[in-house]
mmCIF file of C-alpha atoms in Angstrom:
data_model
loop_
_atom_site.group_PDB
_atom_site.id
_atom_site.type_symbol
_atom_site.label_atom_id
_atom_site.label_comp_id
_atom_site.label_asym_id
_atom_site.label_seq_id
_atom_site.Cartn_x
_atom_site.Cartn_y
_atom_site.Cartn_z
ATOM 1 C CA UNK G 158 -51.782 75.142 147.058
ATOM 2 C CA UNK G 159 -51.169 78.409 145.232
ATOM 3 C CA UNK G 160 -51.882 78.477 141.505
ATOM 4 C CA UNK G 161 -49.988 80.278 138.775
ATOM 5 C CA UNK G 162 -50.136 84.045 139.098
ATOM 6 C CA UNK G 163 -49.126 86.723 136.607
ATOM 7 C CA UNK G 164 -48.589 90.442 136.831
ATOM 8 C CA UNK G 165 -49.633 92.901 135.689
ATOM 9 C CA UNK G 166 -53.101 92.016 134.434
ATOM 10 C CA UNK G 167 -53.120 94.660 131.732
ATOM 11 C CA UNK G 168 -50.414 96.826 130.252
ATOM 12 C CA UNK G 169 -50.299 99.512 127.586
ATOM 13 C CA UNK G 170 -46.968 100.363 125.959
ATOM 14 C CA UNK G 171 -45.783 102.434 123.030
ATOM 15 C CA UNK G 172 -44.003 100.983 120.005
ATOM 16 C CA UNK G 173 -40.248 100.806 120.606
ATOM 17 C CA UNK G 174 -40.537 100.540 124.383
ATOM 18 C CA UNK G 175 -39.509 97.587 126.518
ATOM 19 C CA UNK G 176 -41.769 95.536 128.808
ATOM 20 C CA UNK G 177 -41.301 92.992 131.595
ATOM 21 C CA UNK G 178 -44.012 90.502 132.505
ATOM 22 C CA UNK G 179 -43.877 88.389 135.637
ATOM 23 C CA UNK G 180 -45.052 84.921 136.579
ATOM 24 C CA UNK G 181 -45.090 82.964 139.812
ATOM 25 C CA UNK G 182 -45.313 79.242 139.277
ATOM 26 C CA UNK G 183 -47.561 76.851 141.110
ATOM 27 C CA UNK G 184 -46.143 75.658 144.397
ATOM 28 C CA UNK G 185 -43.620 72.855 143.825
ATOM 29 C CA UNK G 186 -43.303 73.415 140.068
ATOM 30 C CA UNK G 187 -39.804 74.050 138.712
ATOM 31 C CA UNK G 188 -40.594 74.562 135.031
ATOM 32 C CA UNK G 189 -42.166 77.647 133.473
ATOM 33 C CA UNK G 190 -43.314 78.083 129.880
ATOM 34 C CA UNK G 191 -44.390 81.310 128.184
ATOM 35 C CA UNK G 192 -46.943 81.601 125.383
ATOM 36 C CA UNK G 193 -48.216 84.445 123.219
ATOM 37 C CA UNK G 194 -51.904 84.343 122.305
ATOM 38 C CA UNK G 195 -52.918 86.834 119.650
ATOM 39 C CA UNK G 196 -56.580 87.760 119.393
ATOM 40 C CA UNK G 197 -58.583 84.890 117.913
ATOM 41 C CA UNK G 198 -55.606 82.530 117.828
ATOM 42 C CA UNK G 199 -54.258 79.658 119.852
ATOM 43 C CA UNK G 200 -51.285 80.170 122.157
ATOM 44 C CA UNK G 201 -47.845 80.131 120.506
ATOM 45 C CA UNK G 202 -44.883 78.766 122.448
ATOM 46 C CA UNK G 203 -42.213 81.376 123.194
ATOM 47 C CA UNK G 204 -39.805 79.489 125.453
ATOM 48 C CA UNK G 205 -39.518 77.321 128.530
ATOM 49 C CA UNK G 206 -37.259 77.529 131.585
ATOM 50 C CA UNK G 207 -36.262 74.599 133.745
ATOM 51 C CA UNK G 208 -34.168 75.186 136.839
ATOM 52 C CA UNK G 209 -33.123 78.657 135.640
ATOM 53 C CA UNK G 210 -31.947 77.452 132.208
ATOM 54 C CA UNK G 211 -33.744 77.901 128.877
ATOM 55 C CA UNK G 212 -35.126 74.495 127.877
ATOM 56 C CA UNK G 213 -36.620 75.026 124.455
ATOM 57 C CA UNK G 214 -37.607 78.013 122.355
ATOM 58 C CA UNK G 215 -40.234 78.643 119.735
ATOM 59 C CA UNK G 216 -40.028 80.776 116.629
ATOM 60 C CA UNK G 217 -39.673 84.161 118.319
ATOM 61 C CA UNK G 218 -36.925 86.748 117.712
ATOM 62 C CA UNK G 219 -34.154 87.398 120.262
ATOM 63 C CA UNK G 220 -35.870 90.557 121.495
ATOM 64 C CA UNK G 221 -38.061 88.132 123.433
ATOM 65 C CA UNK G 222 -35.974 87.001 126.396
ATOM 66 C CA UNK G 223 -36.603 85.478 129.760
ATOM 67 C CA UNK G 224 -35.308 84.658 133.179
ATOM 68 C CA UNK G 225 -36.124 82.135 135.842
ATOM 69 C CA UNK G 226 -35.197 82.776 139.435
ATOM 70 C CA UNK G 227 -34.138 80.336 142.174
ATOM 71 C CA UNK G 228 -37.683 80.338 143.550
ATOM 72 C CA UNK G 229 -38.822 79.285 140.012
ATOM 73 C CA UNK G 230 -40.688 82.498 139.320
ATOM 74 C CA UNK G 231 -40.035 83.895 135.876
ATOM 75 C CA UNK G 232 -39.911 87.037 133.770
ATOM 76 C CA UNK G 233 -40.600 87.611 130.103
ATOM 77 C CA UNK G 234 -38.870 90.631 128.615
ATOM 78 C CA UNK G 235 -39.714 92.092 125.234
ATOM 79 C CA UNK G 236 -37.538 94.812 123.744
ATOM 80 C CA UNK G 237 -38.306 97.197 120.891
ATOM 81 C CA UNK G 238 -42.030 96.543 121.068
ATOM 82 C CA UNK G 239 -43.938 96.266 117.806
ATOM 83 C CA UNK G 240 -47.665 96.645 117.199
ATOM 84 C CA UNK G 241 -47.907 92.902 116.472
ATOM 85 C CA UNK G 242 -46.686 92.163 119.991
ATOM 86 C CA UNK G 243 -50.136 93.114 121.237
ATOM 87 C CA UNK G 244 -51.496 89.874 122.697
ATOM 88 C CA UNK G 245 -52.352 87.910 125.807
ATOM 89 C CA UNK G 246 -49.170 86.489 127.330
ATOM 90 C CA UNK G 247 -49.685 83.275 129.221
ATOM 91 C CA UNK G 248 -47.389 81.623 131.679
ATOM 92 C CA UNK G 249 -47.678 77.927 132.505
ATOM 93 C CA UNK G 250 -45.894 75.929 135.162
ATOM 94 C CA UNK G 251 -45.177 72.231 135.336
ATOM 95 C CA UNK G 252 -43.104 69.785 137.313
ATOM 96 C CA UNK G 253 -39.851 68.488 135.906
ATOM 97 C CA UNK G 254 -38.086 68.868 132.588
ATOM 98 C CA UNK G 255 -40.496 66.560 130.826
ATOM 99 C CA UNK G 256 -43.566 67.492 132.783
ATOM 100 C CA UNK G 257 -46.481 67.423 130.396
ATOM 101 C CA UNK G 258 -49.251 68.695 132.624
ATOM 102 C CA UNK G 259 -49.029 72.461 132.390
ATOM 103 C CA UNK G 260 -51.055 74.778 134.609
ATOM 104 C CA UNK G 261 -51.771 78.189 133.153
ATOM 105 C CA UNK G 262 -52.011 81.562 134.774
ATOM 106 C CA UNK G 263 -54.691 84.129 133.870
ATOM 107 C CA UNK G 264 -52.366 85.983 131.506
ATOM 108 C CA UNK G 265 -51.195 89.537 130.962
ATOM 109 C CA UNK G 266 -52.943 91.535 128.248
ATOM 110 C CA UNK G 267 -50.350 93.693 126.471
ATOM 111 C CA UNK G 268 -51.451 96.456 124.134
ATOM 112 C CA UNK G 269 -48.833 98.212 122.012
ATOM 113 C CA UNK G 270 -49.866 101.540 120.491
ATOM 114 C CA UNK E 98 -43.163 68.698 112.599
ATOM 115 C CA UNK E 99 -46.022 68.758 115.024
ATOM 116 C CA UNK E 100 -49.324 70.507 114.434
ATOM 117 C CA UNK E 101 -52.941 70.551 115.458
ATOM 118 C CA UNK E 102 -55.983 71.268 113.321
ATOM 119 C CA UNK E 103 -59.328 72.098 114.848
ATOM 120 C CA UNK E 104 -62.147 71.815 112.349
ATOM 121 C CA UNK E 105 -64.796 74.449 112.872
ATOM 122 C CA UNK E 106 -63.832 77.730 114.486
ATOM 123 C CA UNK E 107 -67.399 78.140 115.741
ATOM 124 C CA UNK E 108 -69.803 75.434 116.910
ATOM 125 C CA UNK E 109 -73.343 76.022 118.150
ATOM 126 C CA UNK E 110 -75.412 73.423 119.980
ATOM 127 C CA UNK E 111 -78.696 73.481 121.833
ATOM 128 C CA UNK E 112 -78.708 73.024 125.577
ATOM 129 C CA UNK E 113 -78.902 69.280 126.266
ATOM 130 C CA UNK E 114 -77.530 68.306 122.859
ATOM 131 C CA UNK E 115 -74.342 66.419 122.116
ATOM 132 C CA UNK E 116 -71.144 68.445 121.968
ATOM 133 C CA UNK E 117 -68.528 67.330 119.422
ATOM 134 C CA UNK E 118 -65.384 69.385 118.895
ATOM 135 C CA UNK E 119 -62.919 68.041 116.365
ATOM 136 C CA UNK E 120 -59.141 67.864 116.623
ATOM 137 C CA UNK E 121 -56.638 66.229 114.284
ATOM 138 C CA UNK E 122 -52.921 66.182 114.899
ATOM 139 C CA UNK E 123 -49.702 65.406 113.146
ATOM 140 C CA UNK E 124 -46.665 64.233 115.050
ATOM 141 C CA UNK E 125 -43.418 62.523 114.185
ATOM 142 C CA UNK E 126 -43.346 60.632 117.479
ATOM 143 C CA UNK E 127 -46.077 59.323 119.804
ATOM 144 C CA UNK E 128 -47.928 62.393 120.983
ATOM 145 C CA UNK E 129 -49.395 63.530 124.223
ATOM 146 C CA UNK E 130 -52.710 65.279 123.563
ATOM 147 C CA UNK E 131 -54.699 67.770 125.583
ATOM 148 C CA UNK E 132 -57.919 69.725 125.586
ATOM 149 C CA UNK E 133 -58.049 73.081 127.335
ATOM 150 C CA UNK E 134 -60.977 75.436 127.915
ATOM 151 C CA UNK E 135 -60.681 79.211 128.075
ATOM 152 C CA UNK E 136 -63.390 81.460 129.440
ATOM 153 C CA UNK E 137 -63.385 85.162 128.507
ATOM 154 C CA UNK E 138 -60.466 87.112 129.977
ATOM 155 C CA UNK E 139 -59.080 84.031 131.694
ATOM 156 C CA UNK E 140 -56.196 81.610 131.233
ATOM 157 C CA UNK E 141 -56.443 78.031 130.044
ATOM 158 C CA UNK E 142 -57.928 75.281 132.185
ATOM 159 C CA UNK E 143 -57.020 71.655 131.520
ATOM 160 C CA UNK E 144 -60.067 69.550 130.625
ATOM 161 C CA UNK E 145 -58.339 66.247 129.943
ATOM 162 C CA UNK E 146 -55.156 64.665 128.651
ATOM 163 C CA UNK E 147 -53.985 61.598 126.753
ATOM 164 C CA UNK E 148 -50.533 60.326 127.718
ATOM 165 C CA UNK E 149 -50.440 56.851 126.107
ATOM 166 C CA UNK E 150 -52.594 55.018 128.627
ATOM 167 C CA UNK E 151 -56.278 54.352 127.935
ATOM 168 C CA UNK E 152 -57.408 55.706 124.570
ATOM 169 C CA UNK E 153 -60.741 56.913 125.966
ATOM 170 C CA UNK E 154 -59.994 59.708 128.370
ATOM 171 C CA UNK E 155 -62.478 61.215 130.796
ATOM 172 C CA UNK E 156 -62.039 64.755 131.990
ATOM 173 C CA UNK E 157 -63.730 67.344 134.109
ATOM 174 C CA UNK E 158 -67.276 68.682 133.664
ATOM 175 C CA UNK E 159 -68.453 65.541 131.862
ATOM 176 C CA UNK E 160 -66.129 65.868 128.864
ATOM 177 C CA UNK E 161 -64.288 62.966 127.302
ATOM 178 C CA UNK E 162 -62.071 62.378 124.283
ATOM 179 C CA UNK E 163 -60.920 59.353 122.345
ATOM 180 C CA UNK E 164 -57.436 58.978 120.895
ATOM 181 C CA UNK E 165 -57.625 57.318 117.466
ATOM 182 C CA UNK E 166 -54.162 56.724 116.089
ATOM 183 C CA UNK E 167 -55.416 55.448 112.719
ATOM 184 C CA UNK E 168 -57.350 58.670 112.197
ATOM 185 C CA UNK E 169 -54.804 60.917 113.990
ATOM 186 C CA UNK E 170 -57.741 62.373 115.873
ATOM 187 C CA UNK E 171 -58.584 63.370 119.434
ATOM 188 C CA UNK E 172 -62.150 64.672 119.292
ATOM 189 C CA UNK E 173 -63.805 66.111 122.393
ATOM 190 C CA UNK E 174 -67.355 65.116 123.303
ATOM 191 C CA UNK E 175 -69.949 65.724 125.963
ATOM 192 C CA UNK E 176 -73.328 63.963 125.903
ATOM 193 C CA UNK E 177 -75.397 66.939 127.073
ATOM 194 C CA UNK E 178 -74.397 70.580 126.724
ATOM 195 C CA UNK E 179 -74.906 73.046 129.551
ATOM 196 C CA UNK E 180 -75.050 76.810 129.242
ATOM 197 C CA UNK E 181 -71.872 76.977 131.335
ATOM 198 C CA UNK E 182 -69.977 75.071 128.613
ATOM 199 C CA UNK E 183 -69.964 78.138 126.372
ATOM 200 C CA UNK E 184 -66.286 78.998 125.990
ATOM 201 C CA UNK E 185 -63.256 78.670 123.713
ATOM 202 C CA UNK E 186 -61.748 75.205 123.461
ATOM 203 C CA UNK E 187 -58.190 74.441 122.435
ATOM 204 C CA UNK E 188 -56.611 71.158 121.437
ATOM 205 C CA UNK E 189 -52.854 70.835 122.013
ATOM 206 C CA UNK E 190 -50.116 68.323 121.304
ATOM 207 C CA UNK E 191 -46.680 67.833 122.757
ATOM 208 C CA UNK E 192 -44.022 65.258 122.117
ATOM 209 C CA UNK E 193 -43.880 62.305 124.438
ATOM 210 C CA UNK E 194 -40.112 62.477 124.624
ATOM 211 C CA UNK E 195 -39.671 66.098 125.667
ATOM 212 C CA UNK E 196 -42.878 67.508 127.052
ATOM 213 C CA UNK E 197 -41.766 71.060 126.681
ATOM 214 C CA UNK E 198 -43.221 72.723 123.600
ATOM 215 C CA UNK E 199 -46.991 72.603 123.283
ATOM 216 C CA UNK E 200 -48.556 73.151 119.865
ATOM 217 C CA UNK E 201 -52.079 74.534 120.061
ATOM 218 C CA UNK E 202 -54.856 74.583 117.539
ATOM 219 C CA UNK E 203 -56.577 77.830 116.636
ATOM 220 C CA UNK E 204 -59.488 77.077 118.919
ATOM 221 C CA UNK E 205 -63.203 76.373 118.624
ATOM 222 C CA UNK E 206 -65.734 78.754 120.096
ATOM 223 C CA UNK E 207 -68.677 76.841 121.541
ATOM 224 C CA UNK E 208 -72.046 78.560 121.804
ATOM 225 C CA UNK E 209 -74.853 76.874 123.731
ATOM 226 C CA UNK E 210 -78.355 77.905 122.697
ATOM 227 C CA UNK E 211 -81.023 77.790 125.417
#
């Protein structure tokens, strides 16, 4: 069984640029959630995708967008990067729309300069 | 609104001593509750979960937690700390009727003193 994987591991971007982060869900899981974890904080929910449709969104601006593909992998896109976007971005996969057991990937560390 | 409060951002215990990490929640509907552990530069690993079955939940690595509705608490305990338990611990809540948005606490950093 393959766990949740994320790429890249680390990324450095300049303010105003755009970034795409990728996540492959655990085998058999059709739901992917994205979280932002700022340094010293708990993860904050960005949004969730279930069967390629957005299924809930946290308090993040529209410049945070996502996609889920037919194989249930997912992308997180952030436009017009700001310094405060520097964080660890975590992807979690689960089974079903109401699946409560989420399995997390190792995260992508984004630094915005 | 749902939220989680973890009392004590840093906890230090001696090796072999009891570990107690505190978590209180607020939820408008019956909650599902979780404890996750995060080691440096890694993602979150599920320790245990409460999903409305037994109120005393046993997890991995000897950890357990008790759901107390009257106290809105879900404290994490381990009878005897090991050096390998040093990590960041997060309590999280989600709603039992949706299961999509997790609300995490700000975390408790556990230090184990040899």
